[in-house]
mmCIF file of C-alpha atoms in Angstrom:
data_model
loop_
_atom_site.group_PDB
_atom_site.id
_atom_site.type_symbol
_atom_site.label_atom_id
_atom_site.label_comp_id
_atom_site.label_asym_id
_atom_site.label_seq_id
_atom_site.Cartn_x
_atom_site.Cartn_y
_atom_site.Cartn_z
ATOM 1 C CA MET A 339 43.779 63.732 -4.961
ATOM 2 C CA THR A 340 46.520 63.190 -7.083
ATOM 3 C CA GLY A 341 45.447 59.419 -8.118
ATOM 4 C CA HIS A 342 47.670 57.285 -9.627
ATOM 5 C CA VAL A 343 45.475 55.864 -12.700
ATOM 6 C CA HIS A 344 42.927 57.099 -14.754
ATOM 7 C CA GLN A 345 39.582 55.099 -14.827
ATOM 8 C CA THR A 346 40.446 54.314 -18.192
ATOM 9 C CA ASP A 347 43.856 52.815 -17.426
ATOM 10 C CA VAL A 348 42.466 50.475 -14.754
ATOM 11 C CA ALA A 349 41.418 47.918 -17.076
ATOM 12 C CA VAL A 350 44.167 47.697 -19.079
ATOM 13 C CA GLY A 351 46.925 44.758 -18.706
ATOM 14 C CA HIS A 352 46.324 41.571 -16.845
ATOM 15 C CA ASP A 353 46.772 43.052 -13.216
ATOM 16 C CA LEU A 354 45.955 42.443 -9.586
ATOM 17 C CA LEU A 355 42.579 43.796 -10.025
ATOM 18 C CA ASP A 356 41.865 41.765 -13.194
ATOM 19 C CA ALA A 357 42.353 38.827 -11.230
ATOM 20 C CA ILE A 358 39.399 39.740 -9.122
ATOM 21 C CA GLY A 359 37.450 41.460 -11.677
ATOM 22 C CA GLY A 360 38.673 45.198 -11.683
ATOM 23 C CA VAL A 361 38.481 47.970 -9.655
ATOM 24 C CA PRO A 362 35.374 47.615 -6.963
ATOM 25 C CA ALA A 363 32.156 49.444 -8.474
ATOM 26 C CA ALA A 364 31.903 53.065 -7.250
ATOM 27 C CA SER A 365 29.028 53.491 -4.773
ATOM 28 C CA SER A 366 26.929 56.788 -4.960
ATOM 29 C CA THR A 367 29.824 58.593 -3.519
ATOM 30 C CA ASP A 368 33.631 58.896 -4.327
ATOM 31 C CA VAL A 369 34.361 59.260 -0.376
ATOM 32 C CA VAL A 370 35.211 55.751 0.738
ATOM 33 C CA VAL A 371 36.123 56.632 4.122
ATOM 34 C CA ASP A 372 34.556 59.274 6.186
ATOM 35 C CA ALA A 373 35.813 59.260 9.909
ATOM 36 C CA GLN A 374 34.034 62.256 11.895
ATOM 37 C CA HIS A 375 35.207 63.219 15.031
ATOM 38 C CA VAL A 376 36.437 59.781 16.515
ATOM 39 C CA ASP A 377 37.226 59.165 20.154
ATOM 40 C CA LYS A 378 38.283 56.089 21.570
ATOM 41 C CA TRP A 379 39.342 54.829 25.293
ATOM 42 C CA PHE A 380 41.129 52.160 26.511
ATOM 43 C CA GLY A 381 39.972 52.314 30.319
ATOM 44 C CA LYS A 382 41.418 55.950 31.188
ATOM 45 C CA LEU A 383 43.604 56.037 28.253
ATOM 46 C CA HIS A 384 42.557 58.336 25.511
ATOM 47 C CA VAL A 385 43.946 56.613 22.469
ATOM 48 C CA LEU A 386 41.900 58.448 19.700
ATOM 49 C CA GLN A 387 41.033 62.395 20.579
ATOM 50 C CA ASP A 388 38.519 63.769 17.607
ATOM 51 C CA VAL A 389 40.224 62.139 15.015
ATOM 52 C CA SER A 390 38.483 62.715 11.385
ATOM 53 C CA LEU A 391 39.580 61.687 8.071
ATOM 54 C CA ARG A 392 38.201 61.411 4.562
ATOM 55 C CA VAL A 393 39.501 59.279 2.126
ATOM 56 C CA GLU A 394 38.621 59.242 -1.751
ATOM 57 C CA ARG A 395 37.970 56.382 -4.230
ATOM 58 C CA GLN A 396 41.767 55.346 -5.708
ATOM 59 C CA GLU A 397 43.380 57.569 -3.212
ATOM 60 C CA VAL A 398 46.320 56.164 -1.121
ATOM 61 C CA VAL A 399 46.917 57.471 2.383
ATOM 62 C CA VAL A 400 49.641 56.771 4.366
ATOM 63 C CA VAL A 401 49.670 57.105 8.317
ATOM 64 C CA LEU A 402 52.621 57.860 10.236
ATOM 65 C CA GLY A 403 53.512 58.479 13.474
ATOM 66 C CA PRO A 404 55.455 57.217 16.799
ATOM 67 C CA SER A 405 54.402 53.902 18.461
ATOM 68 C CA GLY A 406 51.484 54.608 20.739
ATOM 69 C CA SER A 407 50.212 57.310 18.459
ATOM 70 C CA GLY A 408 46.869 55.828 17.610
ATOM 71 C CA LYS A 409 47.567 54.731 14.060
ATOM 72 C CA THR A 410 46.909 50.731 14.153
ATOM 73 C CA THR A 411 43.745 51.496 16.929
ATOM 74 C CA PHE A 412 42.421 54.169 14.109
ATOM 75 C CA ILE A 413 42.252 51.978 11.266
ATOM 76 C CA ARG A 414 41.243 48.685 13.243
ATOM 77 C CA CYS A 415 38.264 51.100 14.126
ATOM 78 C CA MET A 416 37.299 51.157 10.522
ATOM 79 C CA ASN A 417 36.451 47.618 10.503
ATOM 80 C CA HIS A 418 35.085 47.465 14.061
ATOM 81 C CA LEU A 419 37.651 45.297 15.340
ATOM 82 C CA GLU A 420 38.174 48.058 17.951
ATOM 83 C CA LYS A 421 34.656 49.912 19.106
ATOM 84 C CA ILE A 422 34.741 53.734 19.122
ATOM 85 C CA GLN A 423 32.887 55.475 21.940
ATOM 86 C CA GLN A 424 32.221 58.795 20.139
ATOM 87 C CA GLY A 425 31.987 60.044 16.495
ATOM 88 C CA ARG A 426 31.240 58.012 13.123
ATOM 89 C CA ILE A 427 32.968 56.163 10.543
ATOM 90 C CA PHE A 428 31.466 55.697 7.448
ATOM 91 C CA VAL A 429 33.099 53.292 4.567
ATOM 92 C CA ASN A 430 31.653 53.296 1.154
ATOM 93 C CA GLY A 431 28.593 55.034 2.589
ATOM 94 C CA HIS A 432 27.614 52.634 5.267
ATOM 95 C CA LEU A 433 27.916 53.335 8.861
ATOM 96 C CA ILE A 434 30.478 50.894 10.389
ATOM 97 C CA GLY A 435 29.797 48.881 13.606
ATOM 98 C CA TYR A 436 26.556 50.836 14.722
ATOM 99 C CA ARG A 437 23.242 52.123 13.955
ATOM 100 C CA GLU A 438 21.519 55.166 15.137
ATOM 101 C CA VAL A 439 18.451 54.855 17.502
ATOM 102 C CA GLY A 440 17.080 58.390 18.408
ATOM 103 C CA GLY A 441 19.983 60.117 17.782
ATOM 104 C CA LYS A 442 22.228 57.690 19.437
ATOM 105 C CA LEU A 443 24.681 55.110 18.104
ATOM 106 C CA VAL A 444 23.825 51.362 19.186
ATOM 107 C CA GLU A 445 26.215 48.785 18.323
ATOM 108 C CA ASP A 446 25.049 46.899 15.215
ATOM 109 C CA LYS A 447 24.104 42.923 14.886
ATOM 110 C CA GLU A 448 27.191 40.960 14.213
ATOM 111 C CA ALA A 449 25.438 39.785 10.768
ATOM 112 C CA ASN A 450 25.176 43.326 9.963
ATOM 113 C CA ILE A 451 28.892 44.268 11.005
ATOM 114 C CA ALA A 452 29.901 41.165 8.768
ATOM 115 C CA ARG A 453 28.433 42.131 5.760
ATOM 116 C CA GLN A 454 30.161 45.533 6.603
ATOM 117 C CA ARG A 455 33.572 43.826 6.882
ATOM 118 C CA GLN A 456 33.002 42.203 3.294
ATOM 119 C CA GLU A 457 34.026 45.625 1.759
ATOM 120 C CA ILE A 458 37.319 46.204 3.749
ATOM 121 C CA GLY A 459 40.226 44.020 3.313
ATOM 122 C CA MET A 460 42.796 43.895 6.266
ATOM 123 C CA VAL A 461 46.368 42.830 5.778
ATOM 124 C CA PHE A 462 48.111 42.831 9.691
ATOM 125 C CA GLN A 463 51.641 42.719 10.783
ATOM 126 C CA ARG A 464 51.534 39.128 11.313
ATOM 127 C CA PHE A 465 50.020 37.126 8.798
ATOM 128 C CA ASN A 466 47.099 35.356 10.366
ATOM 129 C CA LEU A 467 46.793 32.647 7.795
ATOM 130 C CA PHE A 468 45.203 29.432 8.748
ATOM 131 C CA PRO A 469 48.174 27.170 9.438
ATOM 132 C CA HIS A 470 46.551 23.848 8.452
ATOM 133 C CA LYS A 471 45.341 25.117 5.010
ATOM 134 C CA THR A 472 47.089 25.830 1.630
ATOM 135 C CA ALA A 473 48.277 28.983 0.356
ATOM 136 C CA LEU A 474 45.019 28.665 -2.185
ATOM 137 C CA GLU A 475 42.657 27.418 0.490
ATOM 138 C CA ASN A 476 43.387 30.258 2.476
ATOM 139 C CA ILE A 477 42.857 32.491 -0.481
ATOM 140 C CA ILE A 478 39.437 30.456 -1.224
ATOM 141 C CA GLU A 479 38.183 30.294 2.327
ATOM 142 C CA ALA A 480 36.208 33.751 2.808
ATOM 143 C CA PRO A 481 34.711 33.640 -0.681
ATOM 144 C CA THR A 482 33.267 30.426 -0.827
ATOM 145 C CA GLN A 483 31.940 30.661 2.971
ATOM 146 C CA VAL A 484 30.966 34.095 3.181
ATOM 147 C CA ARG A 485 30.222 35.352 -0.206
ATOM 148 C CA GLY A 486 29.095 31.543 -1.528
ATOM 149 C CA VAL A 487 31.192 31.754 -4.401
ATOM 150 C CA PRO A 488 31.033 28.417 -6.270
ATOM 151 C CA LYS A 489 34.238 26.791 -5.471
ATOM 152 C CA ASP A 490 35.529 26.066 -9.013
ATOM 153 C CA GLU A 491 35.392 29.782 -9.508
ATOM 154 C CA ALA A 492 36.927 30.736 -6.492
ATOM 155 C CA VAL A 493 39.758 28.534 -7.366
ATOM 156 C CA GLU A 494 40.203 30.321 -10.753
ATOM 157 C CA MET A 495 40.246 33.480 -9.009
ATOM 158 C CA GLY A 496 42.589 32.383 -6.059
ATOM 159 C CA ARG A 497 45.080 31.102 -8.616
ATOM 160 C CA ALA A 498 44.847 34.093 -10.725
ATOM 161 C CA LEU A 499 45.734 36.281 -7.478
ATOM 162 C CA LEU A 500 48.408 33.912 -6.627
ATOM 163 C CA GLN A 501 50.143 34.502 -9.978
ATOM 164 C CA ARG A 502 49.749 38.201 -9.756
ATOM 165 C CA VAL A 503 51.573 38.363 -6.094
ATOM 166 C CA GLY A 504 54.321 35.891 -7.620
ATOM 167 C CA LEU A 505 53.145 32.691 -5.721
ATOM 168 C CA ALA A 506 51.801 30.761 -8.580
ATOM 169 C CA ALA A 507 54.013 27.883 -7.777
ATOM 170 C CA LYS A 508 53.083 27.726 -4.128
ATOM 171 C CA ALA A 509 49.306 27.156 -4.324
ATOM 172 C CA ASN A 510 49.253 23.776 -2.518
ATOM 173 C CA SER A 511 52.211 25.032 -0.019
ATOM 174 C CA TYR A 512 51.354 25.569 3.914
ATOM 175 C CA PRO A 513 51.949 28.694 5.586
ATOM 176 C CA ALA A 514 55.172 26.725 7.516
ATOM 177 C CA GLN A 515 56.884 26.385 4.213
ATOM 178 C CA LEU A 516 56.673 29.797 3.179
ATOM 179 C CA SER A 517 58.764 32.603 4.009
ATOM 180 C CA GLY A 518 57.325 35.574 5.780
ATOM 181 C CA GLY A 519 57.479 37.645 2.674
ATOM 182 C CA GLN A 520 55.572 34.798 0.921
ATOM 183 C CA GLN A 521 53.015 34.683 3.545
ATOM 184 C CA GLN A 522 52.319 38.245 3.619
ATOM 185 C CA ARG A 523 51.786 38.207 -0.319
ATOM 186 C CA VAL A 524 49.202 35.307 0.332
ATOM 187 C CA ALA A 525 47.673 37.598 2.783
ATOM 188 C CA ILE A 526 47.485 40.373 0.672
ATOM 189 C CA ALA A 527 46.008 37.982 -1.938
ATOM 190 C CA ARG A 528 43.463 36.621 0.468
ATOM 191 C CA ALA A 529 42.121 40.116 1.081
ATOM 192 C CA LEU A 530 41.729 40.943 -2.545
ATOM 193 C CA ALA A 531 39.858 37.801 -3.051
ATOM 194 C CA MET A 532 36.649 39.476 -1.260
ATOM 195 C CA LYS A 533 36.930 42.095 -3.765
ATOM 196 C CA PRO A 534 36.858 44.992 -1.318
ATOM 197 C CA ALA A 535 36.208 48.725 -1.808
ATOM 198 C CA LEU A 536 39.219 49.710 0.902
ATOM 199 C CA MET A 537 42.327 47.909 1.641
ATOM 200 C CA LEU A 538 43.703 48.451 5.156
ATOM 201 C CA PHE A 539 47.413 47.592 5.972
ATOM 202 C CA ASP A 540 48.685 47.800 9.640
ATOM 203 C CA GLU A 541 52.484 47.860 9.214
ATOM 204 C CA PRO A 542 52.477 44.979 6.629
ATOM 205 C CA THR A 543 56.471 44.628 6.523
ATOM 206 C CA SER A 544 57.086 45.282 10.422
ATOM 207 C CA ALA A 545 57.538 41.627 11.120
ATOM 208 C CA LEU A 546 59.620 40.488 7.787
ATOM 209 C CA ASP A 547 63.330 40.336 7.343
ATOM 210 C CA PRO A 548 64.769 43.419 5.485
ATOM 211 C CA GLU A 549 65.440 41.297 2.247
ATOM 212 C CA MET A 550 61.393 40.405 2.206
ATOM 213 C CA ILE A 551 60.207 44.032 2.229
ATOM 214 C CA GLY A 552 60.837 44.800 -1.078
ATOM 215 C CA GLU A 553 58.550 42.071 -2.482
ATOM 216 C CA VAL A 554 55.797 42.988 -0.270
ATOM 217 C CA LEU A 555 56.222 46.856 -1.110
ATOM 218 C CA GLU A 556 56.140 45.901 -4.678
ATOM 219 C CA VAL A 557 52.711 44.236 -4.555
ATOM 220 C CA MET A 558 51.233 47.282 -2.727
ATOM 221 C CA LYS A 559 52.564 49.449 -5.124
ATOM 222 C CA GLU A 560 51.004 47.589 -8.046
ATOM 223 C CA LEU A 561 47.865 47.729 -6.072
ATOM 224 C CA ALA A 562 48.136 51.547 -5.722
ATOM 225 C CA ARG A 563 48.796 51.912 -9.594
ATOM 226 C CA GLU A 564 45.815 49.870 -10.490
ATOM 227 C CA GLY A 565 43.512 52.266 -8.456
ATOM 228 C CA MET A 566 42.753 50.138 -5.166
ATOM 229 C CA THR A 567 41.422 52.860 -2.225
ATOM 230 C CA MET A 568 44.391 52.029 0.497
ATOM 231 C CA ILE A 569 45.184 53.382 3.993
ATOM 232 C CA VAL A 570 48.626 52.064 5.058
ATOM 233 C CA VAL A 571 50.100 52.385 8.695
ATOM 234 C CA THR A 572 53.943 52.006 7.835
ATOM 235 C CA HIS A 573 57.322 53.379 8.804
ATOM 236 C CA GLU A 574 58.542 52.382 5.200
ATOM 237 C CA MET A 575 59.190 56.254 4.028
ATOM 238 C CA GLY A 576 60.461 55.410 0.589
ATOM 239 C CA PHE A 577 57.119 53.669 0.146
ATOM 240 C CA ALA A 578 55.189 56.903 1.634
ATOM 241 C CA ARG A 579 57.141 59.479 -0.688
ATOM 242 C CA GLU A 580 56.542 57.302 -3.739
ATOM 243 C CA VAL A 581 53.075 55.920 -3.434
ATOM 244 C CA ALA A 582 51.107 58.132 -1.149
ATOM 245 C CA ASP A 583 48.666 60.684 -2.675
ATOM 246 C CA ARG A 584 48.610 62.246 1.215
ATOM 247 C CA ILE A 585 50.346 61.611 4.443
ATOM 248 C CA VAL A 586 48.623 61.982 7.739
ATOM 249 C CA MET A 587 50.610 62.109 11.006
ATOM 250 C CA MET A 588 49.381 61.018 14.312
ATOM 251 C CA ASP A 589 50.658 61.852 17.480
ATOM 252 C CA GLU A 590 49.211 61.124 20.907
ATOM 253 C CA GLY A 591 45.673 60.262 19.513
ATOM 254 C CA ARG A 592 45.506 63.236 17.238
ATOM 255 C CA VAL A 593 45.911 64.066 13.598
ATOM 256 C CA VAL A 594 48.647 66.876 13.804
ATOM 257 C CA GLU A 595 49.440 67.268 10.246
ATOM 258 C CA GLU A 596 48.521 66.005 6.707
ATOM 259 C CA GLY A 597 49.692 66.757 3.438
ATOM 260 C CA THR A 598 51.185 65.537 0.025
ATOM 261 C CA PRO A 599 54.538 63.762 0.224
ATOM 262 C CA ASP A 600 56.191 66.688 -1.433
ATOM 263 C CA VAL A 601 54.728 69.138 1.111
ATOM 264 C CA PHE A 602 54.838 66.829 4.198
ATOM 265 C CA PHE A 603 58.756 65.553 3.617
ATOM 266 C CA THR A 604 60.046 69.103 2.509
ATOM 267 C CA SER A 605 58.304 71.651 4.455
ATOM 268 C CA PRO A 606 56.308 70.248 7.307
ATOM 269 C CA LYS A 607 54.579 72.726 9.537
ATOM 270 C CA SER A 608 53.882 71.003 13.000
ATOM 271 C CA GLU A 609 57.031 70.669 15.280
ATOM 272 C CA ARG A 610 55.885 67.341 16.198
ATOM 273 C CA THR A 611 56.258 66.339 12.649
ATOM 274 C CA LYS A 612 59.619 68.138 11.981
ATOM 275 C CA SER A 613 60.895 66.435 15.143
ATOM 276 C CA PHE A 614 59.693 63.010 14.158
ATOM 277 C CA LEU A 615 61.211 63.031 10.664
ATOM 278 C CA ALA A 616 64.335 64.196 11.845
ATOM 279 C CA LYS A 617 64.720 61.117 13.898
ATOM 280 C CA ILE A 618 63.925 58.861 11.019
ATOM 281 C CA LEU A 619 65.121 60.308 7.957
#
């Protein structure tokens, strides 16, 4: 892992992670995600086939691949928005969505799954903001309702996060009054408000007009520089080259290649990767 920052750098400055109290505390392991031999079917369609992936703390992994390759399904399995049929996914040392009973996996109780999801922030293609709540209200909803953070404290944190994503003046604006790029930056701030150990991004710029893509990517780059562990599904090759520690290529439900950006873009090994890159670069 190459990493973007040393631990000593993280506390410096008035950055995004300062707004939520710094980089999430390390657990007993430096492996944040450990997906082991994951299989997933939709009916007869085998959408994930023996997929394994380990992501270390402060690592940024970008997942690439054609539509239908299983990228989005895979990261949705990481917070149990999709259920896996085989394999195991651990986040921060916790088995996600299931518990083991007699060597078999049994789906966990909803309350336990909800607790696990608190450690995982997710930013979707569509911003999924509450339309009847202001930007600030969207951000403080989960900390106050789920974590029990006092409202005054949550509001202070929410305003700090809005300032860091460049939207301090929009605290009282409703989603309909914000551009797509602004809504997505609020969605990122909302995910960060839960102080997650892991941030998942599912094609966060694909629904945006071209001129708004940069403002969202800049916030994501800042998070990467500050040491947030991130898995990003995206078609933004410039972001992948600049920010990723590692790139994972998926096709037809499998991981076909992974490597550093330098190796991935200049000397890919898989023929499938070569043909994919030839079409998009």
